[in-house]
C-alpha cells in the first residue's frame, strides 16, 4: 500500500549542536535502513527547502504510523500524509 | 531533471458528454505516450480525489511546461509544480 | 484499516430536479449497502452543513478509492481523507 | 449528544522531561477514565501526526467543555470541535 | 444549549426574481417564528455583508440542525456553527 | 452601537505563575466591571477553546478600542472585531 | 466615526452590457453624492485591481451599513469593514 | 505617489522593558517627524489591534522602503504595502 | 520605478472561441508594444500555469495601473502587484 | 534554466549581535559572488519587507538547491521557488 508523505523539517536554531548532529545522523541511518527494507521507496529533496517528498510502501496505515512516529526528527517535522492508489493510466507496476 | 506535479481535475458538470469523453480518452493516450517516452516516470491517483500526483523526468523546465500545457485536460486542471533534487540519504539512483 | 472521510456536498442549484432526486436516492441506497457490508462503519451529519463525517473500514486504500469514486454524488463532493491508526490510549477494539 | 473533536498536540521541545512524562501519563489516565465512563466514545490516532480524532457523547456542550478544558495536555493542544447529528442514511443506532 | 451561528448568504445573481423574493419572504417569516418560539435568541446583521451572526438556544444539536437545514435560504448559505458554554466571568443568566 | 468581538487567549507556558494568576484575576475583575457598567453585554466561552465570543454596546469605536486595549490579557490575545447592526428580521430591541 | 472599507468588485462577464453600464454609472453618481455629503471621505483605486480602499465618516455603524448595502454594485462586491480610531501618534485632526 | 500600509506590531513579551519603552518612544518621534515632513499623510489605529493603517505620500517606492525599513519597531512589525492610484470617482485632490 | 506583477489568467471555458482568440491576439500585441516602449521589462511564463511573472518599469503607480487596467485579458486575470526597490547587495544597474 | 525565488528573512531578535552581523556580511559576499558568476541574475528588495525577489539562471534544479541550501541566512529564510520558462510574447532573449 502506497502513501505519499511530505516532511518539512524545522529544528530550533538554539538546539544544542551536538544534539542536532546526533539527530541528523540517526535520522539518516534510519532512512537508509527503511529504504533497504523496502518500505521507504522514494525519497526526494524539495529544491530550496529543508523538506523531503517521499513514497512509502507498507502493509498498513498502522505500519506507516510506527515508521513516521519513530523517526528521530519527528518532533521537529510537519508531516503530511496522502494515501495513493493505482492510476488507471499508469504503466508502472511498481506504482500500482 | 525531476519535477513533482500534482494535478487536480475539475471538469464542469455541464460540459458536453461527448466532449468530456473525448478529452478523457485523449488525456489517457497522451499519458501513456509520455510514460513510454520516459518523461512521465510516476503517476499515482490520490485516494478519494479526481487528482494525480506525478513525477516527470525532463531535460528542462521548458520541456515540462510544453508537456503540461498541451495536456488535453490542462484547461480544467489546477497544476502544482515542485522542483526536486537528490536527497543526500536516498539510495535510489532513479530518484537522483 | 480505518480511514476518516469528510464529504462536503455542493449540488449546483440549476441541476435538473429529477436528476438531483435520483442522485440523492441512489447515494442513500449505496450508503446503506456499504454500511450493511461493513465497510462504511460510521456516518454522521455535520450540524448546519450539507456534509458528513464518516469512518470506513477497508482492506486497502485502493478499496476506499473505489468506494468513494463510485458514489453517485462524488462529482459534487469535496472529499477529505485521513488515515487513522490505533490510539495507544484507546479501549475500543472496534477503533483499533 | 455527539461531538467530533480533533486534538493536535504540540508540547514545547524545551519543556522539562519529567513534567512532560507526567503530563502524558495523567492525560492517558484521564482518557481511559472518560472512555470507561462512556463520554469519550471513539479515540483514533491520525497517521503521521501527534493528533487524535475523537467522538464524545455528552449531555451538553457545557459537559464537553469541562472535559476538554481539564485535560492535562489542554494547554498544549489545538482543539477543533464539530457538532454532529444523526445522518438520515445511517444504520447505526450508536451514531444516532 | 447555546450555539453561535454565522450565515453568509450568496444568492446567484441569475436566480429568477420571483423565486428570490419568495425565498427572502419565507426566510423572514421563519426567522420571526423561531424568535417567537425562543430558539433563535439573537440575530444581528454584519455591517457591510449579506450575513448575520445569530445565537440559538436549543435542546440539542439535532434540533439546531433541523432548524438550519430547513431554512429557505439554506441552499445559498455558508453556515458556521460554534458551540458556546457559560463563561466563568459572565454575569448574565441568559448567556449561561 | 454593537460590536461582536472574539478573543483567543494564548498565555506563554513559561510566564511566571504569579504573574499569570494576577493577570487572570484582574481580567475577571475588569470583565465584571464592564458588564455591570453595561458595555460588555454578552460574554460566552467557546467550547473547547481558551476563547470567548462577546458583544459590546458602546458609544463609539473609540470607546471599544479603549476597553479592549486596556484589558489585562490584551497582550496575549488575538482579537477580532466585527461591527453589527440591526437585522431587519430581528424582534429583539436589545439587539437593535 | 471612521471605518476603513475595501471593496473588491467582480461583475459576472456574462451580465447584460446595458445593465453593467447602468450599474457603473449609478455607482459613480452615488459615490460622488456620498463624498459631497461628507460620509465617503477617502476613495482610492488599488493599483492593478478592480477594487477600492475607502474611509467613511459616519454617525454610526448602522449608517455605514445602509450606505454599503444600497450601493448599486453591492451584489457584486466583496466588502471588508475595519473600524478605525485615533492613533496616539497622529497629528491629523481629520483622522481623529 | 500614494501607498497604503498596514503595520501589525508584535513585540515579544520578554523584551527588556526599558528597550521596549525606548522603541515605542523613538517610533512615536519618528512618526511625528514623518507626518510633519508630509510623507506620512494618514495614520489610524485599528480598533482592538496593536496595528495601524497608514497612507504615505512619497516620491518613489524606494523612498517608502527607506522610511519603513528605518522605523524603530520595523523588526517587530508585519508590514503590508498596497500601491494606490486616483479613483475615477474621487472628488478629493489630496487623494489623487 | 519597478513593480513585480503576477498575472493568473482564467478565461471561462464557455467564452465564444472567436472572442477568446481575439482577446489573446490583442493581449499579445499589447505586450509586445509595452516591451518595445520599455515599460514591460521582464515577462516570464510560470511553468505549468496559465500565468506570467513580469517586471514593469514605470514613472508612477498611476502609469502601472493604466497599463494593467487596459490589458485585453484584464477582466479574466487575478493580478498581484508588489513594489520593488534596489537591493543593497545587487550588482545590476538595470535592477536598481 | 530560470527559477524565480522569493526569500523572506526572519532572524530571531535574540540572536547574538555578532553572529547576526557575520551572517549578514557573509550572505552579502555570497550574493555578490553568485551575481558575478552569472547564476544570480536578478535581485530586488521587496518594499517594506525583509525579503527579496530573485531570478536564478542555473544548469539544473540541483545546482539551484546547492546555492540556496548553502546561503548563510538559509536557516532563517522562508524560500519559495517557482520554475520559469520563456513566455511566447516575450521579446527579451535574456528572459528566454
CSV table of C-alpha atoms in Angstrom, one decimal, chain D residues 22-88:
chain,number,residue,atom,x,y,z
D,22,UNK,CA,3.8,13.3,34.0
D,23,UNK,CA,1.5,15.2,31.6
D,24,UNK,CA,1.4,12.3,29.2
D,25,UNK,CA,0.7,9.8,31.9
D,26,UNK,CA,-2.1,11.8,33.5
D,27,UNK,CA,-3.6,12.5,30.0
D,28,UNK,CA,-3.7,8.8,29.4
D,29,UNK,CA,-5.3,8.0,32.7
D,30,UNK,CA,-7.9,10.7,32.1
D,31,UNK,CA,-8.6,9.3,28.6
D,32,UNK,CA,-9.1,5.8,30.0
D,33,UNK,CA,-11.4,7.1,32.7
D,34,UNK,CA,-13.5,9.1,30.3
D,35,UNK,CA,-13.8,6.1,27.9
D,36,UNK,CA,-14.9,3.9,30.8
D,37,UNK,CA,-17.5,6.5,31.8
D,38,UNK,CA,-18.9,6.4,28.3
D,39,UNK,CA,-18.3,10.0,27.4
D,40,UNK,CA,-15.2,9.5,25.1
D,41,UNK,CA,-16.7,7.0,22.7
D,42,UNK,CA,-14.1,7.0,19.9
D,43,UNK,CA,-10.4,7.8,20.0
D,44,UNK,CA,-8.2,7.3,17.0
D,45,UNK,CA,-4.6,8.4,16.2
D,46,UNK,CA,-4.1,10.4,13.0
D,47,UNK,CA,-1.4,8.6,10.9
D,48,UNK,CA,1.9,10.6,11.0
D,49,UNK,CA,0.6,13.2,13.4
D,50,UNK,CA,0.8,13.9,17.2
D,51,UNK,CA,-3.0,14.2,16.9
D,52,UNK,CA,-6.2,12.4,17.6
D,53,UNK,CA,-9.7,12.4,16.2
D,54,UNK,CA,-12.3,11.6,18.8
D,55,UNK,CA,-16.1,11.4,19.3
D,56,UNK,CA,-17.6,12.4,22.6
D,57,UNK,CA,-21.1,11.5,23.8
D,58,UNK,CA,-22.1,14.1,26.4
D,59,UNK,CA,-25.3,15.5,27.9
D,60,UNK,CA,-24.5,19.1,26.8
D,61,UNK,CA,-21.9,21.3,25.3
D,62,UNK,CA,-21.0,22.5,28.8
D,63,UNK,CA,-20.1,19.0,29.8
D,64,UNK,CA,-17.9,18.7,26.7
D,65,UNK,CA,-16.1,21.9,27.6
D,66,UNK,CA,-15.5,20.8,31.2
D,67,UNK,CA,-13.9,17.6,29.8
D,68,UNK,CA,-11.7,19.3,27.3
D,69,UNK,CA,-10.7,22.2,29.5
D,70,UNK,CA,-9.5,19.9,32.2
D,71,UNK,CA,-7.4,17.6,30.0
D,72,UNK,CA,-3.8,17.7,31.3
D,73,UNK,CA,-2.4,18.4,27.8
D,74,UNK,CA,-5.1,21.0,27.0
D,75,UNK,CA,-2.6,24.0,27.3
D,76,UNK,CA,-0.6,22.4,24.5
D,77,UNK,CA,-3.4,21.4,22.2
D,78,UNK,CA,-5.2,23.0,19.3
D,79,UNK,CA,-8.7,21.7,19.7
D,80,UNK,CA,-11.4,21.7,16.9
D,81,UNK,CA,-15.0,20.9,17.9
D,82,UNK,CA,-17.7,20.0,15.4
D,83,UNK,CA,-21.3,19.2,16.5
D,84,UNK,CA,-22.7,16.0,15.0
D,85,UNK,CA,-26.2,14.8,14.4
D,86,UNK,CA,-27.9,11.7,13.1
D,87,UNK,CA,-27.3,11.2,9.4
D,88,UNK,CA,-30.6,10.2,7.6
